[in-house]
Amino acid sequence: AQKITQTQPGMFVQEKEAVTLDCTYDTSDQSYGLFWYKQPSSGEMIFLIYQGSYDEQNATEGRYSLNFQKARKSANLVISASQLGDSAMYFCAMRDVIIAGGTSYGKLTFGQGTILTVHP
Amino acid sequence: DAGVIQSPRHEVTEMGQEVTLRCKPISGHDYLFWYRQTMMRGLELLIYFNNNVPIDDSGMPEDRFSAKMPNASFSTLKIQPSEPRDSAVYFCASTRDPRRQPQHFGDGTRLSIL
C-alpha cells in the first residue's frame, strides 16, 4: 500500500525567507508521481507542482521547487522568498496505480499536511 | 475555462435527512473523484469515475453513501440517512489523466449534520 508521510505538523518562516516542507513516501512501484497542493484558510485545494518518478530534473514552478531524492524516497517542497499569502496548509500526495478491468488507473493518496505560517 | 463547480457550498441539516452534493467537472476531463476531508482522517478518496463509470468505490464508508455520474458533466454524492459523523468538507476533483496531470478541485461543500 502507498504511504505518504509529512512529519512537520506546523512550520514557521519569516517573510522573504525560503522554507522546506518535508514529504517522504513509501512505494514498491517503479512508476509513480508526486504532487503538492496548497489549501489556504478559505478551503480550496490549489495544485502547485508535480514530479514524475522518471523525471531526471527536479520540478520547478515559479517560487516552488521540488527537492526530489529518489533513493531516500523524499519529495520536499521548497518555497523561496516566502510571502504572507503563502500561509496555508500544504499537502503532499502520491499517485497510486490501481488495476480495474485490465486497465491501470491513477489515484492520489494524501499526507496529513503541514501548516505553514509566514511571519512579517 | 471554468473550474470544477460544486454545490452547495454549505449545507446544514438534521440527522436522518437526505443530503445531495453536486459536482460539475471541467469540460473534457474524463476522470472525476469525490473526497472527504476531516480533521481526524485528513483527505480520503471516496469514489472515482472514469467516463461516467465507477472505477473504485472502496472508500465509500457505508451503504448510506451513494454516488452517480449520469453524464460527463454532472455527478452527485448522496447520503441517506445522514448522521452527525458525516460532517466534513466534501471535495470533487477532475482530471484528464490521473497518472500525470493534476487533479483540479472544486471549492468543496462544507456539510454539517446536527
PDB file of C-alpha atoms in Angstrom:
ATOM      1  CA  ALA A   1       0.000   0.000   0.000  1.00  0.00           C
ATOM      2  CA  GLN A   2       1.107   3.524  -0.697  1.00  0.00           C
ATOM      3  CA  LYS A   3       2.013   5.752   2.186  1.00  0.00           C
ATOM      4  CA  ILE A   4       2.811   9.445   2.380  1.00  0.00           C
ATOM      5  CA  THR A   5       4.354  10.985   5.494  1.00  0.00           C
ATOM      6  CA  GLN A   6       4.584  14.651   6.322  1.00  0.00           C
ATOM      7  CA  THR A   7       6.411  14.840   9.624  1.00  0.00           C
ATOM      8  CA  GLN A   8       6.022  18.574  10.238  1.00  0.00           C
ATOM      9  CA  PRO A   9       2.576  19.440  11.599  1.00  0.00           C
ATOM     10  CA  GLY A  10       3.497  23.118  11.559  1.00  0.00           C
ATOM     11  CA  MET A  11       6.269  25.311  10.196  1.00  0.00           C
ATOM     12  CA  PHE A  12       7.094  28.971  10.659  1.00  0.00           C
ATOM     13  CA  VAL A  13       9.109  31.154   8.307  1.00  0.00           C
ATOM     14  CA  GLN A  14       9.987  34.806   8.097  1.00  0.00           C
ATOM     15  CA  GLU A  15       8.697  36.711   5.096  1.00  0.00           C
ATOM     16  CA  LYS A  16      11.169  36.674   2.173  1.00  0.00           C
ATOM     17  CA  GLU A  17      12.997  33.634   3.563  1.00  0.00           C
ATOM     18  CA  ALA A  18      12.961  30.185   1.966  1.00  0.00           C
ATOM     19  CA  VAL A  19      11.274  27.227   3.615  1.00  0.00           C
ATOM     20  CA  THR A  20      11.333  23.479   3.013  1.00  0.00           C
ATOM     21  CA  LEU A  21       8.328  21.274   3.705  1.00  0.00           C
ATOM     22  CA  ASP A  22       9.160  17.612   4.087  1.00  0.00           C
ATOM     23  CA  CYS A  23       7.469  14.677   2.412  1.00  0.00           C
ATOM     24  CA  THR A  24       8.544  11.051   2.391  1.00  0.00           C
ATOM     25  CA  TYR A  25       6.780   8.239   0.638  1.00  0.00           C
ATOM     26  CA  ASP A  26       6.764   4.500   0.551  1.00  0.00           C
ATOM     27  CA  THR A  27       6.084   2.529  -2.592  1.00  0.00           C
ATOM     28  CA  SER A  28       7.229  -0.582  -4.365  1.00  0.00           C
ATOM     29  CA  ASP A  29       6.190   0.792  -7.761  1.00  0.00           C
ATOM     30  CA  GLN A  30       8.813   1.975 -10.222  1.00  0.00           C
ATOM     31  CA  SER A  31       6.479   4.436 -11.883  1.00  0.00           C
ATOM     32  CA  TYR A  32       4.756   6.960  -9.657  1.00  0.00           C
ATOM     33  CA  GLY A  33       4.077  10.648  -9.366  1.00  0.00           C
ATOM     34  CA  LEU A  34       4.213  13.156  -6.546  1.00  0.00           C
ATOM     35  CA  PHE A  35       2.046  16.245  -6.241  1.00  0.00           C
ATOM     36  CA  TRP A  36       1.923  19.184  -3.873  1.00  0.00           C
ATOM     37  CA  TYR A  37      -1.246  21.094  -3.107  1.00  0.00           C
ATOM     38  CA  LYS A  38      -1.891  24.255  -1.094  1.00  0.00           C
ATOM     39  CA  GLN A  39      -5.035  24.738   0.978  1.00  0.00           C
ATOM     40  CA  PRO A  40      -5.475  28.296   2.275  1.00  0.00           C
ATOM     41  CA  SER A  41      -7.837  29.104   5.114  1.00  0.00           C
ATOM     42  CA  SER A  42     -10.602  29.695   2.567  1.00  0.00           C
ATOM     43  CA  GLY A  43     -10.565  25.944   1.965  1.00  0.00           C
ATOM     44  CA  GLU A  44      -9.903  25.409  -1.723  1.00  0.00           C
ATOM     45  CA  MET A  45      -7.233  22.968  -2.909  1.00  0.00           C
ATOM     46  CA  ILE A  46      -4.692  24.532  -5.260  1.00  0.00           C
ATOM     47  CA  PHE A  47      -2.278  22.427  -7.307  1.00  0.00           C
ATOM     48  CA  LEU A  48       1.334  23.658  -7.024  1.00  0.00           C
ATOM     49  CA  ILE A  49       3.804  21.252  -8.594  1.00  0.00           C
ATOM     50  CA  TYR A  50       4.282  17.725  -9.957  1.00  0.00           C
ATOM     51  CA  GLN A  51       7.266  15.356 -10.103  1.00  0.00           C
ATOM     52  CA  GLY A  52       7.271  12.084 -12.014  1.00  0.00           C
ATOM     53  CA  SER A  53       9.447   9.251 -10.781  1.00  0.00           C
ATOM     54  CA  TYR A  54      11.285   9.094 -14.110  1.00  0.00           C
ATOM     55  CA  ASP A  55      11.794  12.822 -14.413  1.00  0.00           C
ATOM     56  CA  GLU A  56      15.523  13.449 -14.321  1.00  0.00           C
ATOM     57  CA  GLN A  57      15.337  17.038 -13.211  1.00  0.00           C
ATOM     58  CA  ASN A  58      13.672  18.459 -10.133  1.00  0.00           C
ATOM     59  CA  ALA A  59      10.401  20.175 -10.937  1.00  0.00           C
ATOM     60  CA  THR A  60      10.145  23.936 -10.588  1.00  0.00           C
ATOM     61  CA  GLU A  61       7.160  26.290 -10.856  1.00  0.00           C
ATOM     62  CA  GLY A  62       7.925  29.901 -10.106  1.00  0.00           C
ATOM     63  CA  ARG A  63       8.835  30.168  -6.426  1.00  0.00           C
ATOM     64  CA  TYR A  64       8.089  26.474  -5.866  1.00  0.00           C
ATOM     65  CA  SER A  65      10.611  23.737  -6.439  1.00  0.00           C
ATOM     66  CA  LEU A  66      10.656  20.105  -5.550  1.00  0.00           C
ATOM     67  CA  ASN A  67      13.748  18.552  -3.994  1.00  0.00           C
ATOM     68  CA  PHE A  68      13.290  15.004  -5.266  1.00  0.00           C
ATOM     69  CA  GLN A  69      15.615  12.385  -3.779  1.00  0.00           C
ATOM     70  CA  LYS A  70      14.500   9.074  -5.197  1.00  0.00           C
ATOM     71  CA  ALA A  71      16.868   6.870  -3.221  1.00  0.00           C
ATOM     72  CA  ARG A  72      15.682   8.444   0.004  1.00  0.00           C
ATOM     73  CA  LYS A  73      12.061   8.410  -1.169  1.00  0.00           C
ATOM     74  CA  SER A  74      11.621  12.041  -0.364  1.00  0.00           C
ATOM     75  CA  ALA A  75       9.952  14.848  -2.305  1.00  0.00           C
ATOM     76  CA  ASN A  76      10.341  18.021  -0.294  1.00  0.00           C
ATOM     77  CA  LEU A  77       8.702  21.258  -1.379  1.00  0.00           C
ATOM     78  CA  VAL A  78      10.893  24.345  -1.319  1.00  0.00           C
ATOM     79  CA  ILE A  79       9.208  27.733  -1.310  1.00  0.00           C
ATOM     80  CA  SER A  80      11.607  30.584  -1.997  1.00  0.00           C
ATOM     81  CA  ALA A  81      11.075  34.210  -0.985  1.00  0.00           C
ATOM     82  CA  SER A  82       8.073  33.442   1.232  1.00  0.00           C
ATOM     83  CA  GLN A  83       5.125  35.791   1.127  1.00  0.00           C
ATOM     84  CA  LEU A  84       2.367  36.362   3.668  1.00  0.00           C
ATOM     85  CA  GLY A  85      -0.050  34.786   1.204  1.00  0.00           C
ATOM     86  CA  ASP A  86       1.869  31.527   1.404  1.00  0.00           C
ATOM     87  CA  SER A  87       0.417  30.901   4.865  1.00  0.00           C
ATOM     88  CA  ALA A  88      -1.710  27.799   4.338  1.00  0.00           C
ATOM     89  CA  MET A  89      -1.875  24.040   4.756  1.00  0.00           C
ATOM     90  CA  TYR A  90       0.325  22.135   2.298  1.00  0.00           C
ATOM     91  CA  PHE A  91      -0.359  18.580   1.224  1.00  0.00           C
ATOM     92  CA  CYS A  92       1.958  16.117  -0.445  1.00  0.00           C
ATOM     93  CA  ALA A  93       0.232  13.407  -2.475  1.00  0.00           C
ATOM     94  CA  MET A  94       1.359  10.343  -4.337  1.00  0.00           C
ATOM     95  CA  ARG A  95      -0.228   8.942  -7.448  1.00  0.00           C
ATOM     96  CA  ASP A  96      -1.134   5.354  -6.850  1.00  0.00           C
ATOM     97  CA  VAL A  97      -1.876   2.860  -9.592  1.00  0.00           C
ATOM     98  CA  ILE A  98      -4.894   0.622  -9.391  1.00  0.00           C
ATOM     99  CA  ILE A  99      -5.929  -2.013 -11.878  1.00  0.00           C
ATOM    100  CA  ALA A 100      -9.558  -2.421 -12.801  1.00  0.00           C
ATOM    101  CA  GLY A 101     -10.888  -4.446 -15.694  1.00  0.00           C
ATOM    102  CA  GLY A 102      -7.395  -4.902 -17.072  1.00  0.00           C
ATOM    103  CA  THR A 103      -6.739  -1.163 -17.230  1.00  0.00           C
ATOM    104  CA  SER A 104      -4.454   0.813 -14.937  1.00  0.00           C
ATOM    105  CA  TYR A 105      -5.699   3.992 -13.334  1.00  0.00           C
ATOM    106  CA  GLY A 106      -4.135   6.596 -11.125  1.00  0.00           C
ATOM    107  CA  LYS A 107      -5.471   7.864  -7.823  1.00  0.00           C
ATOM    108  CA  LEU A 108      -3.971  10.114  -5.168  1.00  0.00           C
ATOM    109  CA  THR A 109      -3.075   9.302  -1.587  1.00  0.00           C
ATOM    110  CA  PHE A 110      -2.542  12.402   0.540  1.00  0.00           C
ATOM    111  CA  GLY A 111      -0.298  13.069   3.501  1.00  0.00           C
ATOM    112  CA  GLN A 112      -1.646  14.652   6.660  1.00  0.00           C
ATOM    113  CA  GLY A 113      -0.431  18.111   5.700  1.00  0.00           C
ATOM    114  CA  THR A 114       1.842  20.815   7.107  1.00  0.00           C
ATOM    115  CA  ILE A 115       0.532  24.172   8.266  1.00  0.00           C
ATOM    116  CA  LEU A 116       2.880  26.916   7.134  1.00  0.00           C
ATOM    117  CA  THR A 117       2.780  30.306   8.825  1.00  0.00           C
ATOM    118  CA  VAL A 118       4.687  33.189   7.282  1.00  0.00           C
ATOM    119  CA  HIS A 119       5.597  35.960   9.716  1.00  0.00           C
ATOM    120  CA  PRO A 120       6.073  39.561   8.555  1.00  0.00           C
TER     121      PRO A 120
ATOM    122  CA  ASP B   1     -12.123  27.724 -18.613  1.00  0.00           C
ATOM    123  CA  ALA B   2     -14.448  27.258 -15.686  1.00  0.00           C
ATOM    124  CA  GLY B   3     -13.080  25.151 -12.887  1.00  0.00           C
ATOM    125  CA  VAL B   4     -14.798  22.311 -11.070  1.00  0.00           C
ATOM    126  CA  ILE B   5     -18.100  23.590  -9.737  1.00  0.00           C
ATOM    127  CA  GLN B   6     -19.634  22.204  -6.576  1.00  0.00           C
ATOM    128  CA  SER B   7     -22.930  22.988  -4.947  1.00  0.00           C
ATOM    129  CA  PRO B   8     -23.996  23.819  -2.383  1.00  0.00           C
ATOM    130  CA  ARG B   9     -21.020  25.495  -0.716  1.00  0.00           C
ATOM    131  CA  HIS B  10     -22.512  24.965   2.705  1.00  0.00           C
ATOM    132  CA  GLU B  11     -25.184  22.591   3.915  1.00  0.00           C
ATOM    133  CA  VAL B  12     -26.609  22.329   7.393  1.00  0.00           C
ATOM    134  CA  THR B  13     -29.240  19.698   8.005  1.00  0.00           C
ATOM    135  CA  GLU B  14     -30.618  17.493  10.708  1.00  0.00           C
ATOM    136  CA  MET B  15     -29.654  13.916  11.331  1.00  0.00           C
ATOM    137  CA  GLY B  16     -31.680  11.482   9.289  1.00  0.00           C
ATOM    138  CA  GLN B  17     -32.225  13.798   6.344  1.00  0.00           C
ATOM    139  CA  GLU B  18     -31.084  13.016   2.840  1.00  0.00           C
ATOM    140  CA  VAL B  19     -28.186  15.124   1.581  1.00  0.00           C
ATOM    141  CA  THR B  20     -27.236  15.522  -2.076  1.00  0.00           C
ATOM    142  CA  LEU B  21     -23.969  17.111  -3.116  1.00  0.00           C
ATOM    143  CA  ARG B  22     -23.433  18.099  -6.727  1.00  0.00           C
ATOM    144  CA  CYS B  23     -20.404  18.447  -8.962  1.00  0.00           C
ATOM    145  CA  LYS B  24     -19.729  19.659 -12.472  1.00  0.00           C
ATOM    146  CA  PRO B  25     -16.232  18.649 -13.652  1.00  0.00           C
ATOM    147  CA  ILE B  26     -14.066  20.632 -16.035  1.00  0.00           C
ATOM    148  CA  SER B  27     -15.155  20.039 -19.620  1.00  0.00           C
ATOM    149  CA  GLY B  28     -13.038  17.348 -21.265  1.00  0.00           C
ATOM    150  CA  HIS B  29     -11.932  15.770 -18.005  1.00  0.00           C
ATOM    151  CA  ASP B  30     -12.876  12.107 -18.115  1.00  0.00           C
ATOM    152  CA  TYR B  31     -11.953  11.346 -14.529  1.00  0.00           C
ATOM    153  CA  LEU B  32     -13.928  12.518 -11.534  1.00  0.00           C
ATOM    154  CA  PHE B  33     -13.180  11.988  -7.866  1.00  0.00           C
ATOM    155  CA  TRP B  34     -15.084  12.556  -4.628  1.00  0.00           C
ATOM    156  CA  TYR B  35     -13.072  13.186  -1.447  1.00  0.00           C
ATOM    157  CA  ARG B  36     -13.963  13.803   2.165  1.00  0.00           C
ATOM    158  CA  GLN B  37     -11.808  15.928   4.462  1.00  0.00           C
ATOM    159  CA  THR B  38     -11.975  15.761   8.248  1.00  0.00           C
ATOM    160  CA  MET B  39      -9.563  16.761  10.980  1.00  0.00           C
ATOM    161  CA  MET B  40      -9.274  13.186  12.197  1.00  0.00           C
ATOM    162  CA  ARG B  41      -8.816  11.377   8.898  1.00  0.00           C
ATOM    163  CA  GLY B  42      -7.484  14.034   6.560  1.00  0.00           C
ATOM    164  CA  LEU B  43      -8.343  13.767   2.863  1.00  0.00           C
ATOM    165  CA  GLU B  44      -9.887  10.453   1.884  1.00  0.00           C
ATOM    166  CA  LEU B  45     -10.888   9.298  -1.562  1.00  0.00           C
ATOM    167  CA  LEU B  46     -14.481   8.096  -1.538  1.00  0.00           C
ATOM    168  CA  ILE B  47     -15.124   7.121  -5.145  1.00  0.00           C
ATOM    169  CA  TYR B  48     -13.669   7.637  -8.582  1.00  0.00           C
ATOM    170  CA  PHE B  49     -15.273   7.625 -12.036  1.00  0.00           C
ATOM    171  CA  ASN B  50     -13.808   7.256 -15.498  1.00  0.00           C
ATOM    172  CA  ASN B  51     -16.059   8.078 -18.440  1.00  0.00           C
ATOM    173  CA  ASN B  52     -19.034   8.125 -16.063  1.00  0.00           C
ATOM    174  CA  VAL B  53     -18.314   4.591 -14.811  1.00  0.00           C
ATOM    175  CA  PRO B  54     -17.306   3.997 -11.166  1.00  0.00           C
ATOM    176  CA  ILE B  55     -13.791   2.526 -11.090  1.00  0.00           C
ATOM    177  CA  ASP B  56     -13.076   2.364  -7.388  1.00  0.00           C
ATOM    178  CA  ASP B  57     -15.640   2.855  -4.630  1.00  0.00           C
ATOM    179  CA  SER B  58     -13.661   1.158  -1.879  1.00  0.00           C
ATOM    180  CA  GLY B  59     -13.516   4.428   0.050  1.00  0.00           C
ATOM    181  CA  MET B  60     -17.283   4.816   0.355  1.00  0.00           C
ATOM    182  CA  PRO B  61     -17.817   4.454   4.092  1.00  0.00           C
ATOM    183  CA  GLU B  62     -21.070   2.519   4.104  1.00  0.00           C
ATOM    184  CA  ASP B  63     -24.310   1.876   2.280  1.00  0.00           C
ATOM    185  CA  ARG B  64     -25.698   5.217   3.337  1.00  0.00           C
ATOM    186  CA  PHE B  65     -23.375   6.790   0.772  1.00  0.00           C
ATOM    187  CA  SER B  66     -24.008   6.546  -2.944  1.00  0.00           C
ATOM    188  CA  ALA B  67     -22.586   8.350  -5.963  1.00  0.00           C
ATOM    189  CA  LYS B  68     -23.707   8.627  -9.551  1.00  0.00           C
ATOM    190  CA  MET B  69     -22.442  10.175 -12.726  1.00  0.00           C
ATOM    191  CA  PRO B  70     -25.317  10.171 -15.215  1.00  0.00           C
ATOM    192  CA  ASN B  71     -23.337  12.104 -17.813  1.00  0.00           C
ATOM    193  CA  ALA B  72     -19.904  13.612 -18.426  1.00  0.00           C
ATOM    194  CA  SER B  73     -20.800  16.956 -16.892  1.00  0.00           C
ATOM    195  CA  PHE B  74     -22.576  16.024 -13.684  1.00  0.00           C
ATOM    196  CA  SER B  75     -22.094  13.875 -10.623  1.00  0.00           C
ATOM    197  CA  THR B  76     -23.886  13.551  -7.300  1.00  0.00           C
ATOM    198  CA  LEU B  77     -22.890  12.214  -3.920  1.00  0.00           C
ATOM    199  CA  LYS B  78     -25.842  11.282  -1.767  1.00  0.00           C
ATOM    200  CA  ILE B  79     -26.018  10.462   1.925  1.00  0.00           C
ATOM    201  CA  GLN B  80     -29.203   8.865   3.178  1.00  0.00           C
ATOM    202  CA  PRO B  81     -29.831   8.900   6.079  1.00  0.00           C
ATOM    203  CA  SER B  82     -27.252  11.424   7.238  1.00  0.00           C
ATOM    204  CA  GLU B  83     -25.523  11.193  10.614  1.00  0.00           C
ATOM    205  CA  PRO B  84     -23.516  13.740  12.643  1.00  0.00           C
ATOM    206  CA  ARG B  85     -20.284  11.837  11.916  1.00  0.00           C
ATOM    207  CA  ASP B  86     -20.774  12.609   8.220  1.00  0.00           C
ATOM    208  CA  SER B  87     -19.999  16.256   8.960  1.00  0.00           C
ATOM    209  CA  ALA B  88     -16.971  17.153   6.830  1.00  0.00           C
ATOM    210  CA  VAL B  89     -15.852  19.064   3.773  1.00  0.00           C
ATOM    211  CA  TYR B  90     -16.592  17.115   0.599  1.00  0.00           C
ATOM    212  CA  PHE B  91     -14.492  17.853  -2.466  1.00  0.00           C
ATOM    213  CA  CYS B  92     -15.000  16.921  -6.057  1.00  0.00           C
ATOM    214  CA  ALA B  93     -11.985  16.865  -8.394  1.00  0.00           C
ATOM    215  CA  SER B  94     -11.434  16.117 -12.063  1.00  0.00           C
ATOM    216  CA  THR B  95      -8.541  15.484 -14.434  1.00  0.00           C
ATOM    217  CA  ARG B  96      -7.754  14.390 -17.991  1.00  0.00           C
ATOM    218  CA  ASP B  97      -5.073  11.932 -16.922  1.00  0.00           C
ATOM    219  CA  PRO B  98      -4.662  10.970 -13.262  1.00  0.00           C
ATOM    220  CA  ARG B  99      -1.266   9.419 -13.941  1.00  0.00           C
ATOM    221  CA  ARG B 100       0.481  12.627 -14.956  1.00  0.00           C
ATOM    222  CA  GLN B 101      -1.957  15.507 -14.769  1.00  0.00           C
ATOM    223  CA  PRO B 102      -3.016  17.195 -11.543  1.00  0.00           C
ATOM    224  CA  GLN B 103      -6.494  16.796 -10.209  1.00  0.00           C
ATOM    225  CA  HIS B 104      -8.359  20.098 -10.170  1.00  0.00           C
ATOM    226  CA  PHE B 105     -10.515  20.535  -7.111  1.00  0.00           C
ATOM    227  CA  GLY B 106     -13.782  22.337  -6.611  1.00  0.00           C
ATOM    228  CA  ASP B 107     -14.208  24.692  -3.670  1.00  0.00           C
ATOM    229  CA  GLY B 108     -15.828  21.954  -1.613  1.00  0.00           C
ATOM    230  CA  THR B 109     -19.104  21.579   0.244  1.00  0.00           C
ATOM    231  CA  ARG B 110     -18.961  22.117   3.993  1.00  0.00           C
ATOM    232  CA  LEU B 111     -21.536  19.731   5.413  1.00  0.00           C
ATOM    233  CA  SER B 112     -22.819  19.936   8.971  1.00  0.00           C
ATOM    234  CA  ILE B 113     -25.222  17.309  10.288  1.00  0.00           C
ATOM    235  CA  LEU B 114     -26.896  18.354  13.530  1.00  0.00           C
TER     236      LEU B 114
END
